[in-house]
DNA sequence: ATGAAAGCGCTAACAT
DNA sequence: ATGTTAGCGCTTTCAT
């Protein structure tokens, strides 16, 4: 691979001049510059950003941490992030933590080692201390969907509000009386907020006792499938699932066991995955603008990168209740 | 951030010795080594792989190119790739081409600039010439699901065999007589192979005429939904869809138009997405081991990286027919 | 076993 | 406008 010296030699100039010309800096006469550009093309030159970063301290790398890229929610956010960063020529360093804290921490270290300029962080497990490594290394972080630290900006969907809207519908329109909440780990931010929205709303509506049980499960399709039998034992008439994947799992169980939805069990999800509207009893759920969320996060990071002194901000996107058929109402 | 010189100074040794100690090379006495390791930890040192790569030519970066990370198929493969590479300490440079050739080419360039050691390539649009840039830069490539160039190894699901198995089932067990194939673009590799498997099998079974039409459509849920009305006009008794998304679209149309599945129309898909088993008439389809596919691709790349002289190989995973209810048979 | 020195490809002061 | 020099953080000969 041709390098900057080769070009310098060919053109009979100094490597520094080549660097200036290639980077569009001023201080190079037009004919020298055009000559340099021409031979660069001729030699198939392409700059080594890794070498440049050693001096400029700008690696052009952005870390993207997700709990699970096969979860459509995270995939969509990732795509939003990617769409923005690609245009700006940044490279994405993908870190799928598989929801395991130790893998996540391992990635945090790697990200620092690779001198990423910033991190878009989607984490359900990371703590404020976990993020100190970025503070030490002066790496910008944008927390997505989980404002782990006030030292960093966050962009979130308003989980609390989404849950409030959904539960209100469940109580007032769907008339649920024996509700079970199928949540993720109790520490997870989404779980905390949605559960709080749920409980606050029930309390407000004077039917706190309708929530007969809160189960903390692995928030996946499989998790929902496995937890569904519990619902029968509890004689629940409805279930509020932490996300659509779980809801889909529960729904699948119902189909296998001839449990009628919504007659025998009302199912509410969260996220509005594409599949949610495809199943035979379309799922009532909460729509979140995932792609936009990713875009906002990336834009915010870029803005903080070019303007390092900004103080952290908080961006919240409002979710949207999607009433379909799985809770016995269809107003669409 | 502490660097190798800081450690050297602290320990009163030469940077070279520190490098040797840190990299576990021999030629360092035990007490010096342990002292170096200790102060490295104390100083919170972490090596800069970018700087090291300048000399070693090993960036520790692997490119992962996907047409669309929000497509569960690619996401699962990506996860398989990630699971292997994470263990080996490689960093993944994610490139979502959004199915656009020019974005993909842009990424190809970036990957070369960043001196990735290898590329896991999932592309439906790239041509053999597009890959020449990797050849020039001596970058290893593994083609996934689309063996674009014989110069590189490929790991694929055996699309031909999967289609053969499925069609045989359709003819022998489901007794279809008026079959329509809903395929993707004629140039797409998956379409070519699955269609060939379909036609070869029908021919073998002496009922080539059962295939009354081949339609080339956009291979998405929406595409299936829109193409479904054609099926009625053609008076088809069955449809072989290029993938489950299309099949789900067709199924949705049937539900909306009171067409009974499988009585009036038998639907066969391909891919075995999670949703395939969730719908009210679970879909007969072909299961592909996506996660394993990704793992195999990553392992093969790693193996070629540590053994640069291997000749390209072709790995094919056998798909697995999933007989459910949408074709009128349920042997499960 | 350790040090000295050179250099990977690039950029940035400083000089001319 | 261009060249000179130094150096980013690391590894790797080659000496000692």
mmCIF file with all atom_site columns, C-alpha atoms in Angstrom, chain A residues 58-165:
data_model
loop_
_atom_site.group_PDB
_atom_site.id
_atom_site.type_symbol
_atom_site.label_atom_id
_atom_site.label_alt_id
_atom_site.label_comp_id
_atom_site.label_asym_id
_atom_site.label_entity_id
_atom_site.label_seq_id
_atom_site.pdbx_PDB_ins_code
_atom_site.Cartn_x
_atom_site.Cartn_y
_atom_site.Cartn_z
_atom_site.occupancy
_atom_site.B_iso_or_equiv
_atom_site.pdbx_formal_charge
_atom_site.auth_seq_id
_atom_site.auth_comp_id
_atom_site.auth_asym_id
_atom_site.auth_atom_id
_atom_site.pdbx_PDB_model_num
ATOM 1   C CA . UNK A 1 58  ? -9.071  11.238  16.711 1.00 0.00 ? 58  UNK A CA 1
ATOM 2   C CA . UNK A 1 59  ? -9.529  7.599   15.869 1.00 0.00 ? 59  UNK A CA 1
ATOM 3   C CA . UNK A 1 60  ? -12.752 8.028   13.926 1.00 0.00 ? 60  UNK A CA 1
ATOM 4   C CA . UNK A 1 61  ? -14.090 5.102   15.941 1.00 0.00 ? 61  UNK A CA 1
ATOM 5   C CA . UNK A 1 62  ? -17.380 5.144   17.816 1.00 0.00 ? 62  UNK A CA 1
ATOM 6   C CA . UNK A 1 63  ? -18.355 2.356   20.172 1.00 0.00 ? 63  UNK A CA 1
ATOM 7   C CA . UNK A 1 64  ? -21.873 0.966   20.031 1.00 0.00 ? 64  UNK A CA 1
ATOM 8   C CA . UNK A 1 65  ? -22.771 -1.213  22.995 1.00 0.00 ? 65  UNK A CA 1
ATOM 9   C CA . UNK A 1 66  ? -25.943 -3.297  22.884 1.00 0.00 ? 66  UNK A CA 1
ATOM 10  C CA . UNK A 1 67  ? -27.288 -6.017  25.164 1.00 0.00 ? 67  UNK A CA 1
ATOM 11  C CA . UNK A 1 68  ? -28.352 -8.178  22.231 1.00 0.00 ? 68  UNK A CA 1
ATOM 12  C CA . UNK A 1 69  ? -28.225 -7.277  18.579 1.00 0.00 ? 69  UNK A CA 1
ATOM 13  C CA . UNK A 1 70  ? -30.748 -9.988  17.668 1.00 0.00 ? 70  UNK A CA 1
ATOM 14  C CA . UNK A 1 71  ? -33.379 -8.106  19.630 1.00 0.00 ? 71  UNK A CA 1
ATOM 15  C CA . UNK A 1 72  ? -35.162 -6.052  16.977 1.00 0.00 ? 72  UNK A CA 1
ATOM 16  C CA . UNK A 1 73  ? -35.436 -3.127  19.349 1.00 0.00 ? 73  UNK A CA 1
ATOM 17  C CA . UNK A 1 74  ? -31.684 -2.744  19.688 1.00 0.00 ? 74  UNK A CA 1
ATOM 18  C CA . UNK A 1 75  ? -31.148 -3.568  16.046 1.00 0.00 ? 75  UNK A CA 1
ATOM 19  C CA . UNK A 1 76  ? -33.374 -0.699  15.001 1.00 0.00 ? 76  UNK A CA 1
ATOM 20  C CA . UNK A 1 77  ? -31.653 1.739   17.308 1.00 0.00 ? 77  UNK A CA 1
ATOM 21  C CA . UNK A 1 78  ? -28.319 0.500   16.016 1.00 0.00 ? 78  UNK A CA 1
ATOM 22  C CA . UNK A 1 79  ? -29.467 1.158   12.485 1.00 0.00 ? 79  UNK A CA 1
ATOM 23  C CA . UNK A 1 80  ? -30.453 4.708   13.371 1.00 0.00 ? 80  UNK A CA 1
ATOM 24  C CA . UNK A 1 81  ? -27.029 5.242   14.884 1.00 0.00 ? 81  UNK A CA 1
ATOM 25  C CA . UNK A 1 82  ? -25.342 3.720   11.873 1.00 0.00 ? 82  UNK A CA 1
ATOM 26  C CA . UNK A 1 83  ? -27.278 5.850   9.414  1.00 0.00 ? 83  UNK A CA 1
ATOM 27  C CA . UNK A 1 84  ? -25.913 9.023   10.972 1.00 0.00 ? 84  UNK A CA 1
ATOM 28  C CA . UNK A 1 85  ? -22.363 7.897   11.605 1.00 0.00 ? 85  UNK A CA 1
ATOM 29  C CA . UNK A 1 86  ? -21.875 6.445   8.158  1.00 0.00 ? 86  UNK A CA 1
ATOM 30  C CA . UNK A 1 87  ? -22.534 9.798   6.569  1.00 0.00 ? 87  UNK A CA 1
ATOM 31  C CA . UNK A 1 88  ? -19.912 11.424  8.763  1.00 0.00 ? 88  UNK A CA 1
ATOM 32  C CA . UNK A 1 89  ? -17.339 8.789   7.988  1.00 0.00 ? 89  UNK A CA 1
ATOM 33  C CA . UNK A 1 90  ? -17.159 7.347   11.462 1.00 0.00 ? 90  UNK A CA 1
ATOM 34  C CA . UNK A 1 91  ? -16.535 3.677   11.998 1.00 0.00 ? 91  UNK A CA 1
ATOM 35  C CA . UNK A 1 92  ? -18.732 1.693   14.349 1.00 0.00 ? 92  UNK A CA 1
ATOM 36  C CA . UNK A 1 93  ? -17.147 -0.644  16.832 1.00 0.00 ? 93  UNK A CA 1
ATOM 37  C CA . UNK A 1 94  ? -19.978 -3.049  17.669 1.00 0.00 ? 94  UNK A CA 1
ATOM 38  C CA . UNK A 1 95  ? -20.110 -4.564  21.144 1.00 0.00 ? 95  UNK A CA 1
ATOM 39  C CA . UNK A 1 96  ? -22.806 -7.149  21.825 1.00 0.00 ? 96  UNK A CA 1
ATOM 40  C CA . UNK A 1 97  ? -22.576 -7.766  25.546 1.00 0.00 ? 97  UNK A CA 1
ATOM 41  C CA . UNK A 1 98  ? -25.077 -10.616 25.430 1.00 0.00 ? 98  UNK A CA 1
ATOM 42  C CA . UNK A 1 99  ? -26.459 -9.058  28.614 1.00 0.00 ? 99  UNK A CA 1
ATOM 43  C CA . UNK A 1 100 ? -23.450 -10.290 30.550 1.00 0.00 ? 100 UNK A CA 1
ATOM 44  C CA . UNK A 1 101 ? -21.823 -7.674  32.786 1.00 0.00 ? 101 UNK A CA 1
ATOM 45  C CA . UNK A 1 102 ? -18.367 -9.167  32.520 1.00 0.00 ? 102 UNK A CA 1
ATOM 46  C CA . UNK A 1 103 ? -18.465 -9.194  28.742 1.00 0.00 ? 103 UNK A CA 1
ATOM 47  C CA . UNK A 1 104 ? -19.723 -5.645  28.811 1.00 0.00 ? 104 UNK A CA 1
ATOM 48  C CA . UNK A 1 105 ? -16.887 -4.557  31.063 1.00 0.00 ? 105 UNK A CA 1
ATOM 49  C CA . UNK A 1 106 ? -14.454 -6.328  28.799 1.00 0.00 ? 106 UNK A CA 1
ATOM 50  C CA . UNK A 1 107 ? -15.801 -4.312  25.899 1.00 0.00 ? 107 UNK A CA 1
ATOM 51  C CA . UNK A 1 108 ? -15.559 -1.084  27.884 1.00 0.00 ? 108 UNK A CA 1
ATOM 52  C CA . UNK A 1 109 ? -11.862 -1.731  28.280 1.00 0.00 ? 109 UNK A CA 1
ATOM 53  C CA . UNK A 1 110 ? -11.417 -2.566  24.626 1.00 0.00 ? 110 UNK A CA 1
ATOM 54  C CA . UNK A 1 111 ? -13.232 0.588   23.605 1.00 0.00 ? 111 UNK A CA 1
ATOM 55  C CA . UNK A 1 112 ? -10.824 2.632   25.690 1.00 0.00 ? 112 UNK A CA 1
ATOM 56  C CA . UNK A 1 113 ? -7.836  0.761   24.348 1.00 0.00 ? 113 UNK A CA 1
ATOM 57  C CA . UNK A 1 114 ? -8.953  1.426   20.811 1.00 0.00 ? 114 UNK A CA 1
ATOM 58  C CA . UNK A 1 115 ? -9.321  5.089   21.657 1.00 0.00 ? 115 UNK A CA 1
ATOM 59  C CA . UNK A 1 116 ? -12.879 5.379   20.441 1.00 0.00 ? 116 UNK A CA 1
ATOM 60  C CA . UNK A 1 117 ? -13.952 8.992   20.341 1.00 0.00 ? 117 UNK A CA 1
ATOM 61  C CA . UNK A 1 118 ? -17.310 8.276   21.872 1.00 0.00 ? 118 UNK A CA 1
ATOM 62  C CA . UNK A 1 119 ? -19.679 5.543   22.963 1.00 0.00 ? 119 UNK A CA 1
ATOM 63  C CA . UNK A 1 120 ? -23.356 5.013   22.358 1.00 0.00 ? 120 UNK A CA 1
ATOM 64  C CA . UNK A 1 121 ? -24.304 2.910   25.314 1.00 0.00 ? 121 UNK A CA 1
ATOM 65  C CA . UNK A 1 122 ? -27.332 0.702   25.582 1.00 0.00 ? 122 UNK A CA 1
ATOM 66  C CA . UNK A 1 123 ? -26.985 -1.227  28.769 1.00 0.00 ? 123 UNK A CA 1
ATOM 67  C CA . UNK A 1 124 ? -29.360 -2.731  31.250 1.00 0.00 ? 124 UNK A CA 1
ATOM 68  C CA . UNK A 1 125 ? -26.706 -3.818  33.697 1.00 0.00 ? 125 UNK A CA 1
ATOM 69  C CA . UNK A 1 126 ? -23.955 -1.192  33.772 1.00 0.00 ? 126 UNK A CA 1
ATOM 70  C CA . UNK A 1 127 ? -23.596 0.914   36.898 1.00 0.00 ? 127 UNK A CA 1
ATOM 71  C CA . UNK A 1 128 ? -22.283 4.397   37.338 1.00 0.00 ? 128 UNK A CA 1
ATOM 72  C CA . UNK A 1 129 ? -18.947 2.983   38.499 1.00 0.00 ? 129 UNK A CA 1
ATOM 73  C CA . UNK A 1 130 ? -18.698 0.883   35.373 1.00 0.00 ? 130 UNK A CA 1
ATOM 74  C CA . UNK A 1 131 ? -18.666 4.116   33.398 1.00 0.00 ? 131 UNK A CA 1
ATOM 75  C CA . UNK A 1 132 ? -15.794 5.650   35.316 1.00 0.00 ? 132 UNK A CA 1
ATOM 76  C CA . UNK A 1 133 ? -13.371 4.066   32.918 1.00 0.00 ? 133 UNK A CA 1
ATOM 77  C CA . UNK A 1 134 ? -14.737 6.368   30.225 1.00 0.00 ? 134 UNK A CA 1
ATOM 78  C CA . UNK A 1 135 ? -14.459 9.357   32.497 1.00 0.00 ? 135 UNK A CA 1
ATOM 79  C CA . UNK A 1 136 ? -10.818 8.544   33.195 1.00 0.00 ? 136 UNK A CA 1
ATOM 80  C CA . UNK A 1 137 ? -10.136 8.194   29.505 1.00 0.00 ? 137 UNK A CA 1
ATOM 81  C CA . UNK A 1 138 ? -12.101 11.298  28.617 1.00 0.00 ? 138 UNK A CA 1
ATOM 82  C CA . UNK A 1 139 ? -14.387 9.434   26.291 1.00 0.00 ? 139 UNK A CA 1
ATOM 83  C CA . UNK A 1 140 ? -17.792 10.893  25.558 1.00 0.00 ? 140 UNK A CA 1
ATOM 84  C CA . UNK A 1 141 ? -20.750 8.628   26.273 1.00 0.00 ? 141 UNK A CA 1
ATOM 85  C CA . UNK A 1 142 ? -24.386 8.883   25.318 1.00 0.00 ? 142 UNK A CA 1
ATOM 86  C CA . UNK A 1 143 ? -26.629 6.695   27.435 1.00 0.00 ? 143 UNK A CA 1
ATOM 87  C CA . UNK A 1 144 ? -29.562 5.333   25.514 1.00 0.00 ? 144 UNK A CA 1
ATOM 88  C CA . UNK A 1 145 ? -32.764 4.297   27.260 1.00 0.00 ? 145 UNK A CA 1
ATOM 89  C CA . UNK A 1 146 ? -31.040 4.204   30.606 1.00 0.00 ? 146 UNK A CA 1
ATOM 90  C CA . UNK A 1 147 ? -29.594 7.401   32.077 1.00 0.00 ? 147 UNK A CA 1
ATOM 91  C CA . UNK A 1 148 ? -26.939 5.642   34.102 1.00 0.00 ? 148 UNK A CA 1
ATOM 92  C CA . UNK A 1 149 ? -24.902 8.701   34.969 1.00 0.00 ? 149 UNK A CA 1
ATOM 93  C CA . UNK A 1 150 ? -25.663 12.391  35.213 1.00 0.00 ? 150 UNK A CA 1
ATOM 94  C CA . UNK A 1 151 ? -22.187 13.040  33.915 1.00 0.00 ? 151 UNK A CA 1
ATOM 95  C CA . UNK A 1 152 ? -23.329 11.971  30.462 1.00 0.00 ? 152 UNK A CA 1
ATOM 96  C CA . UNK A 1 153 ? -26.154 12.907  28.168 1.00 0.00 ? 153 UNK A CA 1
ATOM 97  C CA . UNK A 1 154 ? -28.951 10.458  27.742 1.00 0.00 ? 154 UNK A CA 1
ATOM 98  C CA . UNK A 1 155 ? -31.605 9.938   25.138 1.00 0.00 ? 155 UNK A CA 1
ATOM 99  C CA . UNK A 1 156 ? -34.554 7.851   26.182 1.00 0.00 ? 156 UNK A CA 1
ATOM 100 C CA . UNK A 1 157 ? -38.020 6.823   25.359 1.00 0.00 ? 157 UNK A CA 1
ATOM 101 C CA . UNK A 1 158 ? -40.265 7.923   28.172 1.00 0.00 ? 158 UNK A CA 1
ATOM 102 C CA . UNK A 1 159 ? -40.922 4.521   29.653 1.00 0.00 ? 159 UNK A CA 1
ATOM 103 C CA . UNK A 1 160 ? -42.869 5.832   32.585 1.00 0.00 ? 160 UNK A CA 1
ATOM 104 C CA . UNK A 1 161 ? -45.394 7.640   30.434 1.00 0.00 ? 161 UNK A CA 1
ATOM 105 C CA . UNK A 1 162 ? -45.756 4.705   28.057 1.00 0.00 ? 162 UNK A CA 1
ATOM 106 C CA . UNK A 1 163 ? -46.569 2.364   30.903 1.00 0.00 ? 163 UNK A CA 1
ATOM 107 C CA . UNK A 1 164 ? -49.034 4.859   32.397 1.00 0.00 ? 164 UNK A CA 1
ATOM 108 C CA . UNK A 1 165 ? -50.918 5.127   29.117 1.00 0.00 ? 165 UNK A CA 1
#
